[in-house]
Short mmCIF file of C-alpha atoms and ligand atoms in Angstrom, two decimals:
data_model
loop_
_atom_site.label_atom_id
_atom_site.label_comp_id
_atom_site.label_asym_id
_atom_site.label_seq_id
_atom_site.Cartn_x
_atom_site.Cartn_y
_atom_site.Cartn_z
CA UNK A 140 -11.09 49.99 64.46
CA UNK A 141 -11.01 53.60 65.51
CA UNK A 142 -7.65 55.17 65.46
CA UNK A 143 -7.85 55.79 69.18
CA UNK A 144 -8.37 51.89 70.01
CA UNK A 145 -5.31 51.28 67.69
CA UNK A 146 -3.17 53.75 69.84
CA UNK A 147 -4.81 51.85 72.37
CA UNK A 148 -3.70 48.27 70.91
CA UNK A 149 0.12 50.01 69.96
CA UNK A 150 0.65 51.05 73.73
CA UNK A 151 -0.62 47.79 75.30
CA UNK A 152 2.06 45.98 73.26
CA UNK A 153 4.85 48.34 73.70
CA UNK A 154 4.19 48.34 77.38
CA UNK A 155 3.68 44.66 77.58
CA UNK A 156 7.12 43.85 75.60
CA UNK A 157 9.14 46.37 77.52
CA UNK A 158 7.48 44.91 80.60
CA UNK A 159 8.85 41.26 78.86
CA UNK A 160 12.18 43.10 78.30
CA UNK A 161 12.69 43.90 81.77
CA UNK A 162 12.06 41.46 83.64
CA UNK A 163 14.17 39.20 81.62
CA UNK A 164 17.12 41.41 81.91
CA UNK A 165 16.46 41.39 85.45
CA UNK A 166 16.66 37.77 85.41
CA UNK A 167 19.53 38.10 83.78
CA UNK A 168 20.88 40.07 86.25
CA UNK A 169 20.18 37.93 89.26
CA UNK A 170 21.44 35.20 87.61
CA UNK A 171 24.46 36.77 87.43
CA UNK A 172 25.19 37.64 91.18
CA UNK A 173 24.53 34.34 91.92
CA UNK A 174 27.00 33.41 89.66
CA UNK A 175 29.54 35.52 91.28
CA UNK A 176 28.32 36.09 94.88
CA UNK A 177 29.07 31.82 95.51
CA UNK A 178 32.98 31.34 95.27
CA UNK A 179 33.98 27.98 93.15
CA UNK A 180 35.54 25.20 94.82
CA UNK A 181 39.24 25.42 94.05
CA UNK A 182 40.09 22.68 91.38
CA UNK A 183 42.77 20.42 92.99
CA UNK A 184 45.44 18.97 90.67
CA UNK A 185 48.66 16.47 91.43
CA UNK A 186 51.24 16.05 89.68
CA UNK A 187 52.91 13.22 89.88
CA UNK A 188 56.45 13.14 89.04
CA UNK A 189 57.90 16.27 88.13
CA UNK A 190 59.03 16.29 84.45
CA UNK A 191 63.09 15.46 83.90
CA UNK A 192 63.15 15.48 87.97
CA UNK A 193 63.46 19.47 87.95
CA UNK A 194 60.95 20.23 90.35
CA UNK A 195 59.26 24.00 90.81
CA UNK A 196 57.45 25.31 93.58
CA UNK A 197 53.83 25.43 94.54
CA UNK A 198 53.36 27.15 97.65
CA UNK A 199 50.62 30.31 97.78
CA UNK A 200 48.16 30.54 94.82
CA UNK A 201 50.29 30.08 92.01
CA UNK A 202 48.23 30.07 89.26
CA UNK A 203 45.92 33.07 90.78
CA UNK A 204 49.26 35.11 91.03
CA UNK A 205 51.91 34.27 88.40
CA UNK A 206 49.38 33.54 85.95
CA UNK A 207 45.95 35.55 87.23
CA UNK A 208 43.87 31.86 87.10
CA UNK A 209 41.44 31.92 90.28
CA UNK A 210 40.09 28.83 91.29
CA UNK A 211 43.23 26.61 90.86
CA UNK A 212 45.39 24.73 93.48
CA UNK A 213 48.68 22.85 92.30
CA UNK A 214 50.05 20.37 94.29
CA UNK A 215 52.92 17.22 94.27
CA UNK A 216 52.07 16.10 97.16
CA UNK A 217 51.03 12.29 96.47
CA UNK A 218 49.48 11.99 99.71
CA UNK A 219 46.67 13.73 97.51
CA UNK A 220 45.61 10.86 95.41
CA UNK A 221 42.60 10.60 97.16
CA UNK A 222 41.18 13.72 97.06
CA UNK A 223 42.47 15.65 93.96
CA UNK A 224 40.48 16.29 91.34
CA UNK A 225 43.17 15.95 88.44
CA UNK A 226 46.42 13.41 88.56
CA UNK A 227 48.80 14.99 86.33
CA UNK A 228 51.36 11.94 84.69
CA UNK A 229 54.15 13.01 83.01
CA UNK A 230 55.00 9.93 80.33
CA UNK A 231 59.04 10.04 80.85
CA UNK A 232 58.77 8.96 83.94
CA UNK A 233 56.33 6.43 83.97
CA UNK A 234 58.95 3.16 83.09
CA UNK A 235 58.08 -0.16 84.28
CA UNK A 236 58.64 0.55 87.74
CA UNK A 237 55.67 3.12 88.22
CA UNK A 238 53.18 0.48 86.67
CA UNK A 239 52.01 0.03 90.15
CA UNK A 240 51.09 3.39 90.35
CA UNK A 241 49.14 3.23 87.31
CA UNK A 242 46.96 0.42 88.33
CA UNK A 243 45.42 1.66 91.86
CA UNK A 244 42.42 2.38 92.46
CA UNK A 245 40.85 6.03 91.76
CA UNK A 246 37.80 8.25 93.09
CA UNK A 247 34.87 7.69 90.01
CA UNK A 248 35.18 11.25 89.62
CA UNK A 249 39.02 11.73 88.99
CA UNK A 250 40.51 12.88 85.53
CA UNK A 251 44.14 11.21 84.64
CA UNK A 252 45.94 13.42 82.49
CA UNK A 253 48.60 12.24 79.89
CA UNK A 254 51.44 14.81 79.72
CA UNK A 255 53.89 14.93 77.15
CA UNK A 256 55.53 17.54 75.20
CA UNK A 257 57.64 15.37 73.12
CA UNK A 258 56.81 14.00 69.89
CA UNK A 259 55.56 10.34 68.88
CA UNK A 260 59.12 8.74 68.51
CA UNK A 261 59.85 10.24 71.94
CA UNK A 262 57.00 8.73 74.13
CA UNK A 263 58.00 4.56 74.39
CA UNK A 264 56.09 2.03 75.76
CA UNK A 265 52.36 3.46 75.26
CA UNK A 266 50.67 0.34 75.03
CA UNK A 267 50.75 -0.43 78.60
CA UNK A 268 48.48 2.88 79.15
CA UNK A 269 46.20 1.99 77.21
CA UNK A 270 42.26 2.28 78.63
CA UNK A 271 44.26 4.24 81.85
CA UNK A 272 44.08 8.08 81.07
CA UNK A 273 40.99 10.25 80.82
CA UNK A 274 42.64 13.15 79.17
CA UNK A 275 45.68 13.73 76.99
CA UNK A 276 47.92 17.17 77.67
CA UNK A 277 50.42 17.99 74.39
CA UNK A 278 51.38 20.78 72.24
CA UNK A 279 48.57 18.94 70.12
CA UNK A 280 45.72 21.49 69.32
CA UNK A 281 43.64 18.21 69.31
CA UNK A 282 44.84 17.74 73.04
CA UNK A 283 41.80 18.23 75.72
CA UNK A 284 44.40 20.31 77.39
CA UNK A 285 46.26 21.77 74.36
CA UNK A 286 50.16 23.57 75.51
CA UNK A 287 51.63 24.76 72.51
CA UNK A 288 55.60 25.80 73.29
CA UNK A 289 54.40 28.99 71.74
CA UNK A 290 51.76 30.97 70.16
CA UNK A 291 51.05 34.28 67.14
CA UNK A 292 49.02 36.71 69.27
CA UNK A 293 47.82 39.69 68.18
CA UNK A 294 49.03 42.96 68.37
CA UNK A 295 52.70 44.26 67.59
CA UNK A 296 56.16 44.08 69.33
CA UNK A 297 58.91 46.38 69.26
CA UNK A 298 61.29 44.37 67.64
CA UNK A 299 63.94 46.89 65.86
CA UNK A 300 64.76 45.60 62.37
CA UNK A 301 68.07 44.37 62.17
CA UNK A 302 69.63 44.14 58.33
CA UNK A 303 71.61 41.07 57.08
CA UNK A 304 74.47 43.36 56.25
CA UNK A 305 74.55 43.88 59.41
CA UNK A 306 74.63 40.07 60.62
CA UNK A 307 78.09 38.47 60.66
CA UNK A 308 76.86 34.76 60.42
CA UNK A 309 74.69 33.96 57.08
CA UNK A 310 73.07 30.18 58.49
CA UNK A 311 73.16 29.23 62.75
CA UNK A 312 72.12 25.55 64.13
CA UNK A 313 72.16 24.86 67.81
CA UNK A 314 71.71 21.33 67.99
CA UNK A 315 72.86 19.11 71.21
CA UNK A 316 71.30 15.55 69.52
CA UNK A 317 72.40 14.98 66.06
CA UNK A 318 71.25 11.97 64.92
CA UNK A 319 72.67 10.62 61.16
CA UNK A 320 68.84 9.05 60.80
CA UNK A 321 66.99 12.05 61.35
CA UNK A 322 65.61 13.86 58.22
CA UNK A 323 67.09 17.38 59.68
CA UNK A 324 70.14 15.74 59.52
CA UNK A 325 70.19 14.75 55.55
CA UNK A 326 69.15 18.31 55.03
CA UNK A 327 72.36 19.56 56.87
CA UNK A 328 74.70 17.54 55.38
CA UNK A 329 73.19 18.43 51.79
CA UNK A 330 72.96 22.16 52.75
CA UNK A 331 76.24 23.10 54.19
CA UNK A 332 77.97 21.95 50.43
CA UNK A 333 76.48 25.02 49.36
CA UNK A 334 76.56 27.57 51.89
CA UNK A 335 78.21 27.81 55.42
CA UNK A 336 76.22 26.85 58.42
CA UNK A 337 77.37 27.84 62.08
CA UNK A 338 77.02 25.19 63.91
CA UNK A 339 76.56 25.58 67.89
CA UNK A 340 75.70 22.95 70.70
CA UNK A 341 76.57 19.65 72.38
CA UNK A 342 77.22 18.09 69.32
CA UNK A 343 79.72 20.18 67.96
CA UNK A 344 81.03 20.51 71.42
CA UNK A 345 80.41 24.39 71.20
CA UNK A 346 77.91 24.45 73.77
CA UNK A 347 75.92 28.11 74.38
CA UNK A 348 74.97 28.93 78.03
CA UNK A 349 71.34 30.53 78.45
CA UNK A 350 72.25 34.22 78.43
CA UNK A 351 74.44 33.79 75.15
CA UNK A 352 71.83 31.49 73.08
CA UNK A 353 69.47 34.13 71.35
CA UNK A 354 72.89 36.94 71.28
CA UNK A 355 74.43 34.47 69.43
CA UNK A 356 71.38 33.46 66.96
CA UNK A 357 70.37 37.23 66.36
CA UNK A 358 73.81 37.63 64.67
CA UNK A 359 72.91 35.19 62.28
CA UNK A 360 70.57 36.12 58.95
CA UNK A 361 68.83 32.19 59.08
CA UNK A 362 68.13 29.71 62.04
CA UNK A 363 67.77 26.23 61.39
CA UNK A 364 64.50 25.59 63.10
CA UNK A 365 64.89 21.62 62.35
CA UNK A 366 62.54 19.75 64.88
CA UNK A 367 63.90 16.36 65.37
CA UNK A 368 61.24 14.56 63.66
CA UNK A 369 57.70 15.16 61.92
CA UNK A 370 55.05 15.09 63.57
CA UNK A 371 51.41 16.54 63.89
CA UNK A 372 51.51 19.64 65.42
CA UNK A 373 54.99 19.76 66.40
CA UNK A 374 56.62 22.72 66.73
CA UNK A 375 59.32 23.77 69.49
CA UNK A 376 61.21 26.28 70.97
CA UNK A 377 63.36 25.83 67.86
CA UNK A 378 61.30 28.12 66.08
CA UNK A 379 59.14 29.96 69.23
CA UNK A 380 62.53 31.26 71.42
CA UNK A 381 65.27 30.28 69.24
CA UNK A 382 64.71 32.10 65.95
CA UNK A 383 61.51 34.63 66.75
CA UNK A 384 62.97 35.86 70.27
CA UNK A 385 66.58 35.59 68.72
CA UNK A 386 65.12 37.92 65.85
CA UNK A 387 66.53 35.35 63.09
CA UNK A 388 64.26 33.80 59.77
CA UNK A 389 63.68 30.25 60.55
CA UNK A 390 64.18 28.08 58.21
CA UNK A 391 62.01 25.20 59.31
CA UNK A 392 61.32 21.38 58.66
CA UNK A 393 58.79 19.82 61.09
CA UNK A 394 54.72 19.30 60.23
CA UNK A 395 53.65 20.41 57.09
CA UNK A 396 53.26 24.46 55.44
CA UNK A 397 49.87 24.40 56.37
CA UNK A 398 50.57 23.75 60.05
CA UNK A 399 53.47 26.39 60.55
CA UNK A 400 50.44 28.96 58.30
CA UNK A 401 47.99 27.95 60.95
CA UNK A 402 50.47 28.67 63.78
CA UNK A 403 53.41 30.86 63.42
CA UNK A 404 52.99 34.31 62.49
CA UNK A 405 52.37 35.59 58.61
CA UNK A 406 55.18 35.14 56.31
CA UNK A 407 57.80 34.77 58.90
CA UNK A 408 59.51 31.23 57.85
CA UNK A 409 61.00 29.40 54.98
CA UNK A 410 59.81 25.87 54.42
CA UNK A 411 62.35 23.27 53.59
CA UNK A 412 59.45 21.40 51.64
CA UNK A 413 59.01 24.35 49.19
CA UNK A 414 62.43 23.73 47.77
CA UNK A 415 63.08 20.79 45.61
CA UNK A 416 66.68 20.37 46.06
CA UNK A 417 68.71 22.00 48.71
CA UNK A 418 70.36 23.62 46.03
CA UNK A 419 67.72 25.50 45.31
CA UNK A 420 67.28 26.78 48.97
CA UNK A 421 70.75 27.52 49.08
CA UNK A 422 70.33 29.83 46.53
CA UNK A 423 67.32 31.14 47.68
CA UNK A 424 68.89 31.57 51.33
CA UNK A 425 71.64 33.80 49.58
CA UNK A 426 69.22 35.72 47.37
CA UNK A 427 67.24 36.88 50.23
CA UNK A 428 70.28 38.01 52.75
CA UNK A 429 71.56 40.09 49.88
CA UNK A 430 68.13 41.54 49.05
CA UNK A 431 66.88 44.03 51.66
CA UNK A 432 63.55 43.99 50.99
CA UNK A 433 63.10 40.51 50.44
CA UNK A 434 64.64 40.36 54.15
CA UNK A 435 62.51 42.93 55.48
CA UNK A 436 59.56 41.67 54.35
CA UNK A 437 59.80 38.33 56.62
CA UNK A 438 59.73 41.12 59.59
CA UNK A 439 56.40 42.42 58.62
CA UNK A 440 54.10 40.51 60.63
CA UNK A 441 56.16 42.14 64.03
CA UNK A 442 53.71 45.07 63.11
CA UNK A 443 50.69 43.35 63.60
CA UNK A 444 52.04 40.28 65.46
CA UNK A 445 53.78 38.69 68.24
CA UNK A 446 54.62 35.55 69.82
CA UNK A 447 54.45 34.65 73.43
CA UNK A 448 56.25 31.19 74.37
CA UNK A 449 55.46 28.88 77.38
CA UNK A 450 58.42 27.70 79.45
CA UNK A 451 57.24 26.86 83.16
CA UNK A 452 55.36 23.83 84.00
CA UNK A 453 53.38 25.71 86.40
CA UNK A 454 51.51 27.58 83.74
CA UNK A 455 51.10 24.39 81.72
CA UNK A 456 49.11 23.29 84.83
CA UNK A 457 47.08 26.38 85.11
CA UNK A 458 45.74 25.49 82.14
CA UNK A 459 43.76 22.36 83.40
CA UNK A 460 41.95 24.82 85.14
CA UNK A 461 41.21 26.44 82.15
CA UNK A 462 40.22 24.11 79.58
CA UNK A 463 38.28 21.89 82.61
CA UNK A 464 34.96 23.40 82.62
CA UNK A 465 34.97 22.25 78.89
CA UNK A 466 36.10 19.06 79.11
CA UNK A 467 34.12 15.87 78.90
CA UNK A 468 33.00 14.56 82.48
CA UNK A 469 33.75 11.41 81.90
CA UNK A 470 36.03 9.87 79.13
CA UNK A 471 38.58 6.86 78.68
CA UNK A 472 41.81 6.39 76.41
CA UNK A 473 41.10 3.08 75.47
CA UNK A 474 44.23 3.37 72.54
CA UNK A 475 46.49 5.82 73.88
CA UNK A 476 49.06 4.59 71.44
CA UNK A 477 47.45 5.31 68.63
CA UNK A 478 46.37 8.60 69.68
CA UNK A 479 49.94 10.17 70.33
CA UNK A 480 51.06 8.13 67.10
CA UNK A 481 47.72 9.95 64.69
C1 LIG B 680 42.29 27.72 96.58
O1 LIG B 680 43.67 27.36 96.63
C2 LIG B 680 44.53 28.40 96.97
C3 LIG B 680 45.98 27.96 96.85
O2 LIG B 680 46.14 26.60 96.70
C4 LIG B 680 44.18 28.91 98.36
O3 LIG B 680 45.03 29.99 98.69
C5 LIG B 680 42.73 29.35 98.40
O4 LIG B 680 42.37 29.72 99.71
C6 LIG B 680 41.83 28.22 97.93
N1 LIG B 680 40.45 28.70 97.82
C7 LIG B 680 39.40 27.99 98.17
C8 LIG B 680 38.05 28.59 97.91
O5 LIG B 680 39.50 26.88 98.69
C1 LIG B 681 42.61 38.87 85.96
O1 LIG B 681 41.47 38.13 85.58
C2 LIG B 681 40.25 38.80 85.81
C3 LIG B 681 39.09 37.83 85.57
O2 LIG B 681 39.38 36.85 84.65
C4 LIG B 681 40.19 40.03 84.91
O3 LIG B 681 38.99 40.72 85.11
C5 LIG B 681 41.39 40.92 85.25
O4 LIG B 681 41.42 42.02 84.37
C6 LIG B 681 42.69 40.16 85.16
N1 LIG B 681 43.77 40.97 85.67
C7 LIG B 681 44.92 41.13 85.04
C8 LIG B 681 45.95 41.95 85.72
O5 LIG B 681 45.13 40.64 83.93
C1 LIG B 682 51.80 15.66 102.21
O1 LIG B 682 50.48 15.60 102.73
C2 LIG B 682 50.38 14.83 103.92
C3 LIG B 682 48.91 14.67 104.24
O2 LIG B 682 48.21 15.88 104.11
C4 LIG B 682 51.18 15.52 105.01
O3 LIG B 682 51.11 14.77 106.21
C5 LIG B 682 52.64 15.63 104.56
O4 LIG B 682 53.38 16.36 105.51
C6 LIG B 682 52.74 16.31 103.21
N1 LIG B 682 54.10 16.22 102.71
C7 LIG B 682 54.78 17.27 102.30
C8 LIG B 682 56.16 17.01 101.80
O5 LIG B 682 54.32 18.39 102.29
C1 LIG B 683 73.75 48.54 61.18
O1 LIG B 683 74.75 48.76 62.16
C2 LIG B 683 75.14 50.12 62.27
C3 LIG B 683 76.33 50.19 63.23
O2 LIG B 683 76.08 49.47 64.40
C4 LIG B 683 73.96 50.94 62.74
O3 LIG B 683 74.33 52.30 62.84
C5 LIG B 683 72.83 50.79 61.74
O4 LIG B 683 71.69 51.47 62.21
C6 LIG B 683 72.51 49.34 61.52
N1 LIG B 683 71.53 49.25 60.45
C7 LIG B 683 70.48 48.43 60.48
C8 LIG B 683 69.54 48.55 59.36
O5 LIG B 683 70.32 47.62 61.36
C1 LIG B 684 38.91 7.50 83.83
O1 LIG B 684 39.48 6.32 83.31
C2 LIG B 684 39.31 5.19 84.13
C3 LIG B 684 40.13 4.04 83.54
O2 LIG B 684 39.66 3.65 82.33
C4 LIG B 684 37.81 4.88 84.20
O3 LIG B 684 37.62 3.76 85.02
C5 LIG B 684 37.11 6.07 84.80
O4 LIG B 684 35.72 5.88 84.79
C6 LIG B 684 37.44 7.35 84.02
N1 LIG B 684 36.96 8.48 84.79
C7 LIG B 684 36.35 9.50 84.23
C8 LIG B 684 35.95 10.60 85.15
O5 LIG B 684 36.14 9.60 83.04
#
């Protein structure tokens, strides 16, 4: 080969793979404005009861403008059955008398969702919807529409450190249900022979409004964040709102270590399940409020951290929207029951 014909050879292929290059980017391209220039159909959803009978409004483009989701129209209008894309059943409401509800007949191409946002022990009566729901909705990150009560994000807050000396309350509880049964319970009764626990709430008929809840928490060192019972992926605003946006350590029982390492922010709890005696919490409770670094150190993670918590129903909703594209098209919950109960 003469070194001319290989120059030759070199600039054929060069030309010939930027020519490749091109084009395909130009596909690319094209592709794209497609994409964009067609506007979606709007996904319809209806829900069907509201949850607790507290209902919010829909009217305008809610999702587009509280919660910038495009593409996404929330209704309650039941006349809708027909036509909506997603029905939306809250499982509180759906006693006996809604079974009729449950058992009408449905476009081939409409998802039922299964909403809850209680745990196992709360949701009664789940055999008889068994083999009715498509999809399941839950603070479950196994959920096809997961809604945790909160989240770690990334990125700091400005949260200004606020010492245990300077905390007139060493151990707060808010709790409106106390049940003698309940695991958090035991752990109470066991923990306050050791060290003194605030208690606030329904129970102990000091009830908190709204605006004095997290006031009242930040002046405490510890917050009990005891969910009311164990279960996968269970964690509330007992440890989202009332001891992160209170500014408070949680002390927490609820799923295992792992799950609260998987979910909450880095080093900011104390597990109940690390101790072997409440004893031994107690004490370590009172070694870390006198100890400033110890106490400082379960602050860290508002450096590189933050939560963000999920209140309105609205935005739970939003979220079919976005989870949908990834769902399965077509699916059944043939054991409901022992779904919620894994
Ligand atoms: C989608 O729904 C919203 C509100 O429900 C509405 O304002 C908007 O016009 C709808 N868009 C389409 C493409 O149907
Ligand atoms: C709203 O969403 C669009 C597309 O998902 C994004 O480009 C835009 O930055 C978002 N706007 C705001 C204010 O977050
Ligand atoms: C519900 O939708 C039906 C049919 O579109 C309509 O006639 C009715 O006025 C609506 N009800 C409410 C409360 O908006
Ligand atoms: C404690 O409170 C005092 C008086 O309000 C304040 O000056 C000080 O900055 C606080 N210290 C810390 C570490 O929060
Ligand atoms: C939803 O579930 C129902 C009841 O089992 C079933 O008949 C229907 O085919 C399912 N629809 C989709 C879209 O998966």
């Amino acid at each position: 080969m003469t070194s001319g014909f290989r120059a030759f050879l070199l600039l054929l292929f060069i030309s010939l793979s930027s020519l490749l290059y091109y084009s395909n980017l130009n596909e690319k391209l094209t592709l794209q404005k497609c994409h964009t220039a067609v506007p979606r159909r709007n996904l319809s959803i209806l829900l069907w009861h509201w949850p607790f009978g507290r209902s919010y409004r829909l009217d305008g483009d809610k999702c587009l403008k509280m919660y910038n989701i495009s593409g996404c129209s929330l209704t309650d209008n039941t006349s809708a059955v027909s036509t909506a894309d997603v029905v939306v059943f809250h499982h509180q409401e759906l006693g006996e008398a809604q079974s009729s509800v449950l058992h009408q007949d449905r476009p081939a191409s409409q998802h039922w969702v299964w909403l809850s946002m209680e745990p196992p022990v709360n949701n009664a009566n789940l055999a008889q919807l068994n083999g009715l729901f498509n999809l399941t909705m839950s603070y479950r990150r196994d959920a096809d529409i997961p809604v945790p009560y909160g989240k770690t994000v990334l990125g700091g807050d400005e949260l200004s450190f606020k010492a245990a000396s300077n905390r007139s309350c060493l151990v707060g509880w808010v709790v409106s249900k106390y049940r003698p049964h309940q695991a958090r319970a035991g752990v109470y009764q066991s923990l306050k022979e050791y060290i003194p626990i605030e208690v606030y709430g329904k129970w102990n008929k000091k009830p908190l409004s709204n605006k004095k809840l997290l006031p009242t928490i930040a002046n405490c060192i510890f917050y009990l964040s005891f969910e009311n019972s164990e279960a996968k992926d269970y964690i509330s605003e007992k440890l989202w709102r009332n001891a992160f946006q209170a500014g408070a350590v949680p002390v927490v029982i609820g799923p295992s270590r792992a799950t609260y390492e998987a979910l909450a922010p880095p080093g900011s709890f104390i597990h109940v399940d690390d101790f072997k005696s409440t004893a031994e919490l107690a004490a370590y409770l009172k070694h870390v409020a006198r100890d400033r670094q110890a106490y400082e150190s379960y602050f860290q993670w508002h450096h590189t951290h933050r939560v963000r918590t999920y209140t309105d129903w609205r935005e739970r909703l939003c979220q079919i929207c976005v989870r949908y594209p990834s769902l399965p098209a077509s699916r059944v919950y043939r054991d409901l029951e022992s779904w919620v109960n894994s």
